[in-house]
Each structure stands twice: as structure tokens, then as C-alpha cells.
CSV table of N, CA and C in Angstrom, one decimal:
chain,number,residue,atom,x,y,z
A,7,MET,N,-6.8,7.5,-35.1
A,7,MET,CA,-6.0,6.3,-34.9
A,7,MET,C,-5.2,6.7,-33.5
A,8,THR,N,-5.2,5.7,-32.7
A,8,THR,CA,-4.6,5.6,-31.3
A,8,THR,C,-3.0,5.7,-31.6
A,9,PRO,N,-2.1,5.8,-30.5
A,9,PRO,CA,-0.6,5.7,-30.5
A,9,PRO,C,-0.5,4.2,-30.8
A,10,ALA,N,-1.2,3.3,-30.0
A,10,ALA,CA,-0.8,1.7,-30.2
A,10,ALA,C,-1.2,1.4,-31.6
A,11,THR,N,-2.1,1.9,-32.0
A,11,THR,CA,-2.5,1.4,-33.6
A,11,THR,C,-1.5,2.0,-34.6
A,12,ALA,N,-1.3,3.3,-34.3
A,12,ALA,CA,-0.2,4.1,-35.0
A,12,ALA,C,0.9,3.5,-35.2
A,13,ASP,N,1.5,2.8,-34.2
A,13,ASP,CA,2.7,2.1,-33.7
A,13,ASP,C,2.7,0.9,-34.7
A,14,LEU,N,1.5,0.2,-34.7
A,14,LEU,CA,1.6,-1.1,-35.5
A,14,LEU,C,1.7,-0.8,-36.7
A,15,TYR,N,0.9,0.1,-37.3
A,15,TYR,CA,1.1,0.4,-38.9
A,15,TYR,C,2.2,1.2,-39.3
A,16,SER,N,3.0,1.7,-38.7
A,16,SER,CA,4.3,2.5,-38.8
A,16,SER,C,5.5,1.5,-38.9
A,17,GLN,N,5.2,0.2,-38.4
A,17,GLN,CA,6.3,-0.8,-38.4
A,17,GLN,C,6.8,-1.2,-39.7
A,18,SER,N,5.9,-1.3,-40.6
A,18,SER,CA,5.9,-1.7,-42.0
A,18,SER,C,4.9,-1.2,-42.9
A,19,SER,N,4.9,-0.5,-43.7
A,19,SER,CA,3.9,-0.3,-44.5
A,19,SER,C,3.3,-1.3,-45.5
A,20,ARG,N,4.2,-2.3,-45.9
A,20,ARG,CA,3.8,-3.3,-46.6
A,20,ARG,C,3.0,-4.5,-45.8
A,21,THR,N,3.3,-4.7,-44.5
A,21,THR,CA,2.8,-5.9,-43.6
A,21,THR,C,1.6,-5.1,-42.9
A,22,ARG,N,0.6,-6.0,-42.8
A,22,ARG,CA,-0.5,-5.6,-41.8
A,22,ARG,C,-0.3,-6.4,-40.5
A,23,PRO,N,-0.5,-5.9,-39.7
A,23,PRO,CA,-0.3,-6.4,-38.0
A,23,PRO,C,-1.1,-7.7,-38.1
A,24,SER,N,-0.7,-8.6,-37.3
A,24,SER,CA,-1.5,-9.8,-37.1
A,24,SER,C,-2.6,-9.7,-36.2
A,25,TRP,N,-3.7,-10.7,-36.3
A,25,TRP,CA,-4.9,-10.5,-35.6
A,25,TRP,C,-4.7,-10.3,-34.1
A,26,LEU,N,-3.5,-10.9,-33.6
A,26,LEU,CA,-3.3,-10.8,-32.2
A,26,LEU,C,-2.8,-9.2,-31.9
A,27,ALA,N,-1.9,-8.5,-32.8
A,27,ALA,CA,-1.7,-7.3,-32.5
A,27,ALA,C,-2.9,-6.2,-32.8
A,28,ARG,N,-3.8,-6.6,-33.7
A,28,ARG,CA,-5.0,-5.7,-33.8
A,28,ARG,C,-5.8,-5.8,-32.3
A,29,SER,N,-5.8,-7.2,-32.1
A,29,SER,CA,-6.6,-7.4,-30.9
A,29,SER,C,-6.0,-6.6,-29.6
A,30,GLU,N,-4.9,-6.6,-29.5
A,30,GLU,CA,-4.4,-5.8,-28.3
A,30,GLU,C,-4.4,-4.6,-28.6
A,31,ALA,N,-4.4,-3.8,-29.7
A,31,ALA,CA,-4.5,-2.4,-29.7
A,31,ALA,C,-6.1,-2.0,-29.6
A,32,TRP,N,-7.0,-3.0,-30.0
A,32,TRP,CA,-8.3,-2.8,-29.7
A,32,TRP,C,-8.6,-2.8,-28.3
A,33,LEU,N,-8.1,-3.7,-27.5
A,33,LEU,CA,-8.3,-3.8,-26.2
A,33,LEU,C,-7.7,-2.5,-25.3
A,34,ASP,N,-6.5,-2.1,-25.9
A,34,ASP,CA,-6.0,-0.8,-25.1
A,34,ASP,C,-6.7,0.3,-25.6
A,35,ARG,N,-7.5,0.5,-26.8
A,35,ARG,CA,-8.2,1.5,-27.0
A,35,ARG,C,-9.3,1.6,-26.2
A,36,LYS,N,-10.0,0.4,-25.7
A,36,LYS,CA,-11.1,0.2,-24.9
A,36,LYS,C,-10.7,0.3,-23.4
A,37,GLY,N,-9.6,0.1,-22.9
A,37,GLY,CA,-9.2,0.4,-21.6
A,37,GLY,C,-9.2,-0.7,-20.6
A,38,LYS,N,-8.8,-0.5,-19.5
A,38,LYS,CA,-8.6,-1.6,-18.5
A,38,LYS,C,-9.8,-2.7,-18.5
A,39,GLY,N,-10.8,-2.0,-18.5
A,39,GLY,CA,-12.1,-2.9,-18.3
A,39,GLY,C,-12.1,-3.8,-19.3
A,40,ALA,N,-12.0,-3.6,-20.5
A,40,ALA,CA,-12.0,-4.5,-21.5
A,40,ALA,C,-11.1,-5.6,-21.5
A,41,TRP,N,-9.7,-5.3,-20.9
A,41,TRP,CA,-8.8,-6.3,-20.6
A,41,TRP,C,-9.3,-7.2,-19.5
A,42,ILE,N,-9.9,-6.9,-18.6
A,42,ILE,CA,-10.5,-7.9,-17.6
A,42,ILE,C,-11.5,-8.3,-18.0
A,43,ALA,N,-12.5,-7.8,-18.8
A,43,ALA,CA,-13.4,-8.6,-19.4
A,43,ALA,C,-13.1,-9.9,-20.4
A,44,ALA,N,-12.1,-9.7,-20.9
A,44,ALA,CA,-11.5,-10.7,-22.1
A,44,ALA,C,-10.8,-11.5,-21.3
A,45,MET,N,-10.2,-11.3,-20.1
A,45,MET,CA,-9.5,-12.4,-19.1
A,45,MET,C,-10.6,-13.3,-18.5
A,46,VAL,N,-11.8,-12.4,-18.2
A,46,VAL,CA,-12.8,-13.3,-17.5
A,46,VAL,C,-13.5,-14.1,-18.6
A,47,LEU,N,-13.7,-13.7,-19.7
A,47,LEU,CA,-14.3,-14.6,-20.6
A,47,LEU,C,-13.4,-15.7,-21.1
A,48,GLY,N,-12.1,-15.3,-21.1
A,48,GLY,CA,-11.1,-16.5,-21.3
A,48,GLY,C,-11.1,-17.6,-20.2
A,49,PHE,N,-11.6,-17.1,-19.2
A,49,PHE,CA,-11.7,-18.2,-18.0
A,49,PHE,C,-12.8,-19.0,-18.1
A,50,VAL,N,-13.8,-18.2,-18.5
A,50,VAL,CA,-15.1,-19.1,-18.7
A,50,VAL,C,-15.1,-20.0,-20.0
A,51,PHE,N,-14.7,-19.7,-20.8
A,51,PHE,CA,-14.9,-20.4,-22.1
A,51,PHE,C,-13.8,-21.4,-22.3
A,52,PHE,N,-12.6,-21.0,-21.8
A,52,PHE,CA,-11.3,-22.2,-21.8
A,52,PHE,C,-10.3,-21.3,-21.1
A,53,TRP,N,-10.1,-21.9,-19.9
A,53,TRP,CA,-9.4,-21.8,-18.7
A,53,TRP,C,-7.9,-21.2,-19.3
A,54,PRO,N,-7.3,-22.0,-20.2
A,54,PRO,CA,-5.7,-21.4,-20.4
A,54,PRO,C,-5.6,-20.1,-21.1
A,55,VAL,N,-6.7,-19.8,-21.9
A,55,VAL,CA,-7.0,-18.5,-22.7
A,55,VAL,C,-6.7,-17.4,-21.2
A,56,GLY,N,-7.8,-17.5,-20.5
A,56,GLY,CA,-7.8,-16.5,-19.4
A,56,GLY,C,-6.6,-16.6,-18.5
A,57,LEU,N,-6.1,-17.9,-18.2
A,57,LEU,CA,-4.5,-17.5,-17.5
A,57,LEU,C,-3.6,-17.0,-18.3
A,58,ALA,N,-3.8,-17.2,-19.6
A,58,ALA,CA,-2.6,-16.7,-20.6
A,58,ALA,C,-2.8,-14.8,-20.6
A,59,LEU,N,-4.1,-14.8,-20.9
A,59,LEU,CA,-4.3,-13.1,-20.7
A,59,LEU,C,-3.8,-12.6,-19.4
A,60,LEU,N,-4.1,-13.3,-18.1
A,60,LEU,CA,-3.7,-12.8,-16.7
A,60,LEU,C,-2.1,-12.6,-16.9
A,61,ALA,N,-1.5,-13.9,-17.3
A,61,ALA,CA,-0.1,-13.6,-17.3
A,61,ALA,C,0.4,-12.3,-18.1
A,62,TYR,N,-0.2,-12.2,-19.4
A,62,TYR,CA,0.3,-11.0,-20.2
A,62,TYR,C,0.0,-9.8,-19.7
A,63,MET,N,-1.2,-9.7,-18.9
A,63,MET,CA,-1.4,-8.6,-18.4
A,63,MET,C,-0.7,-8.0,-17.1
A,64,ILE,N,-0.2,-8.9,-16.4
A,64,ILE,CA,0.8,-8.8,-15.2
A,64,ILE,C,2.0,-8.5,-15.9
A,65,TRP,N,2.7,-9.2,-16.9
A,65,TRP,CA,3.9,-9.1,-17.4
A,65,TRP,C,3.9,-7.8,-18.2
A,66,SER,N,3.1,-7.4,-18.9
A,66,SER,CA,3.2,-6.2,-19.6
A,66,SER,C,2.8,-5.0,-18.8
A,67,LYS,N,2.6,-5.3,-17.4
A,67,LYS,CA,2.1,-4.3,-16.5
A,67,LYS,C,1.0,-3.4,-17.1
A,68,GLN,N,0.1,-4.0,-17.8
A,68,GLN,CA,-1.2,-3.7,-18.2
A,68,GLN,C,-2.2,-3.5,-17.2
A,69,MET,N,-2.2,-4.4,-16.2
A,69,MET,CA,-3.0,-4.6,-15.0
A,69,MET,C,-2.8,-3.4,-14.1
A,70,PHE,N,-1.7,-2.9,-13.9
A,70,PHE,CA,-1.3,-2.0,-12.7
A,70,PHE,C,-0.9,-0.5,-13.3
A,71,SER,N,-1.1,-0.5,-14.6
A,71,SER,CA,-0.8,0.9,-15.2
A,71,SER,C,-2.0,2.0,-14.6
A,72,LYS,N,-1.6,3.1,-14.7
A,72,LYS,CA,-2.4,4.2,-14.1
A,72,LYS,C,-3.3,3.9,-12.8
A,73,SER,N,-2.5,3.3,-12.0
A,73,SER,CA,-3.3,2.8,-10.7
A,73,SER,C,-3.4,4.1,-10.0
A,74,CYS,N,-4.2,4.2,-8.9
A,74,CYS,CA,-4.6,5.2,-8.0
A,74,CYS,C,-3.6,5.6,-7.1
A,75,ARG,N,-2.6,4.6,-6.6
A,75,ARG,CA,-1.4,4.7,-6.0
A,75,ARG,C,-0.5,5.7,-6.4
A,76,HIS,N,-0.3,5.6,-7.9
A,76,HIS,CA,0.6,6.5,-8.5
A,76,HIS,C,0.2,7.9,-8.6
A,77,SER,N,-1.1,8.2,-9.1
A,77,SER,CA,-1.5,9.5,-9.1
A,77,SER,C,-1.7,10.2,-7.9
A,78,ARG,N,-1.9,9.3,-6.7
A,78,ARG,CA,-1.9,9.8,-5.5
A,78,ARG,C,-0.8,10.4,-5.1
A,79,SER,N,0.3,9.6,-5.1
A,79,SER,CA,1.6,10.0,-4.6
A,79,SER,C,2.1,11.4,-5.5
A,80,HIS,N,1.6,11.2,-6.7
A,80,HIS,CA,2.0,12.5,-7.7
A,80,HIS,C,1.3,13.7,-7.0
A,81,ASP,N,0.2,13.6,-6.9
A,81,ASP,CA,-0.6,14.6,-6.5
A,81,ASP,C,-0.3,15.2,-5.3
A,82,MET,N,0.2,14.4,-4.2
A,82,MET,CA,1.0,14.9,-2.8
A,82,MET,C,2.1,15.6,-3.2
A,83,ARG,N,3.0,14.9,-4.0
A,83,ARG,CA,4.2,15.8,-4.4
A,83,ARG,C,3.9,17.1,-4.9
A,84,ARG,N,3.0,17.1,-5.9
A,84,ARG,CA,2.8,18.4,-6.6
A,84,ARG,C,2.2,19.5,-5.7
A,85,THR,N,1.2,19.2,-4.7
A,85,THR,CA,0.5,20.0,-3.7
A,85,THR,C,1.6,20.3,-2.8
A,86,GLY,N,2.7,19.5,-2.4
A,86,GLY,CA,3.4,19.8,-1.4
A,86,GLY,C,4.6,20.9,-1.8
A,87,MET,N,4.7,20.7,-3.2
A,87,MET,CA,5.9,21.7,-3.8
A,87,MET,C,4.9,23.0,-4.0
A,88,ALA,N,3.8,23.1,-4.4
A,88,ALA,CA,2.9,24.2,-4.5
A,88,ALA,C,2.9,24.9,-3.4
A,89,ALA,N,2.7,24.3,-2.1
A,89,ALA,CA,2.5,24.9,-0.9
A,89,ALA,C,3.9,25.6,-0.5
A,90,MET,N,4.8,25.4,-1.0
A,90,MET,CA,6.3,26.3,-0.6
A,90,MET,C,6.4,27.4,-1.5
A,91,LYS,N,5.5,27.5,-2.8
A,91,LYS,CA,6.0,28.6,-3.3
A,91,LYS,C,5.3,29.8,-3.0
A,92,PRO,N,6.0,31.2,-3.2
A,92,PRO,CA,5.6,32.4,-2.6
A,92,PRO,C,4.3,32.4,-3.5
A,93,SER,N,3.2,33.3,-3.0
A,93,SER,CA,2.1,33.6,-3.8
A,93,SER,C,2.2,35.2,-4.2
A,94,GLY,N,3.1,35.7,-3.8
A,94,GLY,CA,3.0,37.0,-4.4
A,94,GLY,C,2.4,38.1,-3.3
A,95,ASN,N,1.6,37.6,-2.3
A,95,ASN,CA,1.1,38.6,-1.3
A,95,ASN,C,1.8,38.3,0.0
A,96,SER,N,2.7,39.2,0.3
A,96,SER,CA,3.4,39.1,1.5
A,96,SER,C,2.6,38.9,3.0
A,97,ALA,N,1.5,39.6,3.1
A,97,ALA,CA,0.6,39.0,4.3
A,97,ALA,C,0.2,37.7,4.3
A,98,PHE,N,-0.1,37.2,3.1
A,98,PHE,CA,-0.6,35.9,3.2
A,98,PHE,C,0.5,34.7,3.1
A,99,ASP,N,1.6,35.0,2.6
A,99,ASP,CA,2.9,34.3,2.7
A,99,ASP,C,3.3,34.4,4.4
A,100,ALA,N,3.2,35.5,4.9
A,100,ALA,CA,3.7,35.4,6.2
A,100,ALA,C,2.6,34.5,7.1
A,101,TYR,N,1.4,34.8,6.9
A,101,TYR,CA,0.2,33.8,7.5
A,101,TYR,C,0.4,32.3,7.2
A,102,LYS,N,0.8,32.1,6.0
A,102,LYS,CA,1.2,30.7,5.6
A,102,LYS,C,2.1,30.1,6.1
A,103,THR,N,3.4,30.8,6.2
A,103,THR,CA,4.7,30.5,7.2
A,103,THR,C,4.5,30.1,8.5
A,104,GLU,N,3.7,31.1,9.2
A,104,GLU,CA,3.4,31.1,10.7
A,104,GLU,C,2.4,29.7,10.8
A,105,THR,N,1.5,29.6,10.1
A,105,THR,CA,0.6,28.6,10.0
A,105,THR,C,1.4,27.1,9.9
A,106,LEU,N,2.3,27.1,8.9
A,106,LEU,CA,3.1,25.7,8.8
A,106,LEU,C,3.8,25.5,9.8
A,107,ARG,N,4.6,26.7,10.4
A,107,ARG,CA,5.3,26.6,11.5
A,107,ARG,C,4.6,25.7,12.7
A,108,ARG,N,3.4,26.5,12.8
A,108,ARG,CA,2.7,26.1,14.0
A,108,ARG,C,2.1,24.5,13.9
A,109,LEU,N,1.8,24.0,12.6
A,109,LEU,CA,1.4,22.9,12.2
A,109,LEU,C,2.4,21.8,12.6
A,110,GLU,N,3.9,22.2,12.1
A,110,GLU,CA,5.0,21.4,12.2
A,110,GLU,C,5.1,21.1,13.9
A,111,ASP,N,5.1,22.3,14.8
A,111,ASP,CA,5.2,22.0,16.3
A,111,ASP,C,4.2,21.2,16.8
A,112,GLU,N,2.9,21.4,16.2
A,112,GLU,CA,1.8,20.4,16.8
A,112,GLU,C,1.9,18.9,16.4
A,113,GLN,N,2.5,19.2,15.4
A,113,GLN,CA,2.8,17.6,14.6
A,113,GLN,C,4.1,16.9,15.6
A,114,ALA,N,5.0,17.8,15.9
A,114,ALA,CA,6.2,17.1,16.7
A,114,ALA,C,5.6,16.8,18.2
A,115,SER,N,4.8,17.6,18.8
A,115,SER,CA,4.3,17.4,20.1
A,115,SER,C,3.2,16.4,20.2
A,116,PHE,N,2.6,16.1,19.0
A,116,PHE,CA,1.8,14.9,18.9
A,116,PHE,C,2.5,13.7,18.8
A,117,GLU,N,3.6,13.7,18.0
A,117,GLU,CA,4.2,12.5,17.9
A,117,GLU,C,5.0,12.1,19.2
A,118,SER,N,5.7,13.2,19.8
A,118,SER,CA,6.2,12.8,21.2
A,118,SER,C,5.3,12.4,22.1
A,119,PHE,N,3.9,12.8,22.1
A,119,PHE,CA,2.7,12.4,22.9
A,119,PHE,C,2.6,10.8,22.8
A,120,LEU,N,2.6,10.5,21.4
A,120,LEU,CA,2.5,9.1,21.0
A,120,LEU,C,3.6,8.3,21.5
A,121,GLU,N,4.8,8.7,21.4
A,121,GLU,CA,6.1,7.9,21.8
A,121,GLU,C,6.1,8.0,23.3
A,122,ARG,N,5.5,8.7,24.1
A,122,ARG,CA,5.2,8.6,25.3
A,122,ARG,C,4.3,7.7,25.8
A,123,LEU,N,2.9,8.0,24.8
A,123,LEU,CA,1.8,6.8,25.2
A,123,LEU,C,2.4,5.3,24.8
A,124,ARG,N,3.3,5.2,24.0
A,124,ARG,CA,3.7,3.8,23.4
A,124,ARG,C,4.6,3.4,24.5
A,125,GLU,N,5.5,4.3,25.0
A,125,GLU,CA,6.6,3.8,26.3
A,125,GLU,C,5.5,3.3,27.5
A,126,ALA,N,4.4,4.2,27.6
A,126,ALA,CA,3.8,3.8,28.9
A,126,ALA,C,3.1,2.6,28.6
A,127,LYS,N,2.4,2.3,27.6
A,127,LYS,CA,1.7,0.9,27.3
A,127,LYS,C,2.9,-0.3,27.5
A,128,ASP,N,4.1,-0.1,26.8
A,128,ASP,CA,5.1,-1.1,27.0
A,128,ASP,C,5.5,-1.4,28.3
A,129,LYS,N,5.7,-0.1,29.3
A,129,LYS,CA,5.8,-0.5,30.6
A,129,LYS,C,4.7,-1.2,31.3
A,130,ALA,N,3.8,-0.9,31.0
A,130,ALA,CA,2.4,-1.5,31.9
A,130,ALA,C,2.5,-3.0,31.3
A,131,GLU,N,2.6,-3.4,30.0
A,131,GLU,CA,2.5,-4.8,29.7
A,131,GLU,C,3.9,-5.4,30.2
A,132,PHE,N,5.1,-4.9,30.2
A,132,PHE,CA,6.0,-5.5,30.8
A,132,PHE,C,6.0,-5.6,32.4
A,133,ASP,N,5.3,-4.8,33.0
A,133,ASP,CA,5.1,-4.8,34.4
A,133,ASP,C,4.1,-5.9,34.8
A,134,GLN,N,3.1,-6.1,34.0
A,134,GLN,CA,2.0,-7.2,34.0
A,134,GLN,C,2.7,-8.4,33.8
A,135,PHE,N,3.6,-8.5,32.6
A,135,PHE,CA,4.4,-9.7,32.7
A,135,PHE,C,5.2,-10.2,33.9
A,136,MET,N,5.9,-9.2,34.2
A,136,MET,CA,6.9,-9.5,35.6
A,136,MET,C,5.8,-10.0,36.8
A,137,ASP,N,4.8,-9.3,36.9
A,137,ASP,CA,3.9,-9.5,38.1
A,137,ASP,C,3.5,-11.1,37.8
A,138,ASP,N,2.9,-11.5,36.4
A,138,ASP,CA,2.4,-12.8,36.4
A,138,ASP,C,3.6,-13.7,36.5
A,139,ARG,N,4.7,-13.4,36.1
A,139,ARG,CA,6.0,-14.4,36.4
A,139,ARG,C,6.2,-14.4,37.9
A,140,ALA,N,6.3,-13.4,38.6
A,140,ALA,CA,6.2,-13.7,39.9
A,140,ALA,C,5.3,-14.5,40.5
A,141,HIS,N,4.2,-14.3,40.2
A,141,HIS,CA,2.9,-15.0,40.7
A,141,HIS,C,3.0,-16.5,40.4
A,142,ARG,N,3.4,-16.7,39.1
A,142,ARG,CA,3.8,-18.2,38.8
A,142,ARG,C,4.8,-18.7,39.6
A,143,ALA,N,5.8,-18.1,39.7
A,143,ALA,CA,7.0,-18.5,40.7
A,143,ALA,C,6.6,-18.9,42.0
A,144,ARG,N,5.8,-18.1,42.4
A,144,ARG,CA,5.2,-18.2,44.1
A,144,ARG,C,4.2,-19.3,44.0
A,145,SER,N,3.4,-19.5,43.0
A,145,SER,CA,2.6,-20.8,43.2
A,145,SER,C,3.5,-22.0,42.8
A,146,GLU,N,4.6,-22.0,42.1
A,146,GLU,CA,5.3,-23.1,41.9
A,146,GLU,C,6.1,-23.5,43.1
A,147,ASN,N,6.4,-22.4,44.0
A,147,ASN,CA,7.3,-22.6,45.1
A,147,ASN,C,6.2,-23.3,46.2
A,148,ARG,N,4.9,-22.8,46.2
A,148,ARG,CA,4.0,-23.2,47.2
A,148,ARG,C,3.7,-24.7,46.9
A,149,GLN,N,3.5,-25.1,45.5
A,149,GLN,CA,3.4,-26.3,45.2
A,149,GLN,C,4.6,-27.4,45.6
A,150,ASP,N,5.6,-26.7,45.3
A,150,ASP,CA,7.0,-27.7,45.9
A,150,ASP,C,7.0,-28.0,47.3
A,151,GLU,N,6.5,-26.6,48.1
A,151,GLU,CA,6.7,-27.1,49.4
A,151,GLU,C,5.4,-28.0,49.8
A,152,ASP,N,4.2,-27.8,49.2
A,152,ASP,CA,3.3,-28.7,49.6
A,152,ASP,C,3.5,-30.1,49.1
A,153,ASP,N,4.1,-30.3,47.9
A,153,ASP,CA,4.6,-31.7,47.5
A,153,ASP,C,5.7,-32.2,48.6
A,154,ALA,N,6.6,-31.5,49.3
A,154,ALA,CA,7.7,-31.8,50.1
A,154,ALA,C,7.0,-32.1,51.5
A,155,ARG,N,6.2,-31.5,51.9
A,155,ARG,CA,5.2,-31.7,53.1
A,155,ARG,C,4.7,-33.2,52.8
A,156,GLN,N,4.2,-33.4,51.7
A,156,GLN,CA,3.4,-34.6,51.5
A,156,GLN,C,4.2,-35.7,51.7
A,157,ASP,N,5.3,-35.6,51.0
A,157,ASP,CA,6.2,-36.6,51.1
A,157,ASP,C,6.9,-37.1,52.3
A,158,ALA,N,7.1,-36.0,53.2
A,158,ALA,CA,7.8,-36.4,54.3
A,158,ALA,C,6.8,-36.9,55.4
């Protein structure tokens, strides 16, 4: 018996859960694929049922539970903390410390390189804008002078 089903039967020993509660527990046991299949079938046979299932899945966070995003961030935190713990081997710990320091230095220098690259690109774009603006201003001045000559 799954925890969802056990909770349903532990609510009251005299009452049996409704067919909706039993259906929900059955879908929970089958997993997210069963919920999605039920929603698609609901849309196919009678669209309000599919819409209701979609709303319920979003409202109950059923759709987004156990998402890859959460497990990936948890794994990254766990491995980050494990990297800082000493291993007990002093030679390895010294090597690890030196490697991490070197990687941090490389990361800092790369980030400064990227910043300089962005600044150079911004400056080049700004210089191009100013050149275009000056060119347009000269063209307008020539046009105004040509118009003034024709009027005179």
C-alpha cells in the first residue's frame, strides 16, 4: 500500500474513500505519465475533463514535482560541499587546494577578459553609431546647402 493510499484509508476506518480519491491514489502510484495520459484522454473525449485535470495538476504541483531542475541544483550543492571536505590524505588535499585556487584564478582572469571584450564591443558599436550619425548630419547639411543654392 502506497503512502497516498494509506493516508486515504487511515482517515476513517468506517468510510471508504470516494472514487475520485481512489483514482487520484491510483494515478499517483502509476506516476506522472499516468497523469499526463489521463489529461490527454480527457481532452480527447471531453475537453472540460482534460482542462480540469490540467488545472488540478498545476494547482496541486503534480505536474512539476520531481523536476530535473530541482534535482540538478540539489546535486550541484551536494557535490560543491563534498569538494570542500578534507579527504584525509594530506598530499591529495594540498593538490586539491592548489587546483581549486588555480581554477579560481583562471575563472577570474577569464571573466575580466570577457568584460574587456564586452567593453571593446560596446565601444566599437558606439563609435559606429557616432560615425553614422556624423555621416547623416553631413549628408543633411549638403542637402540643405544644395536646396539653398537651387532656391537662390
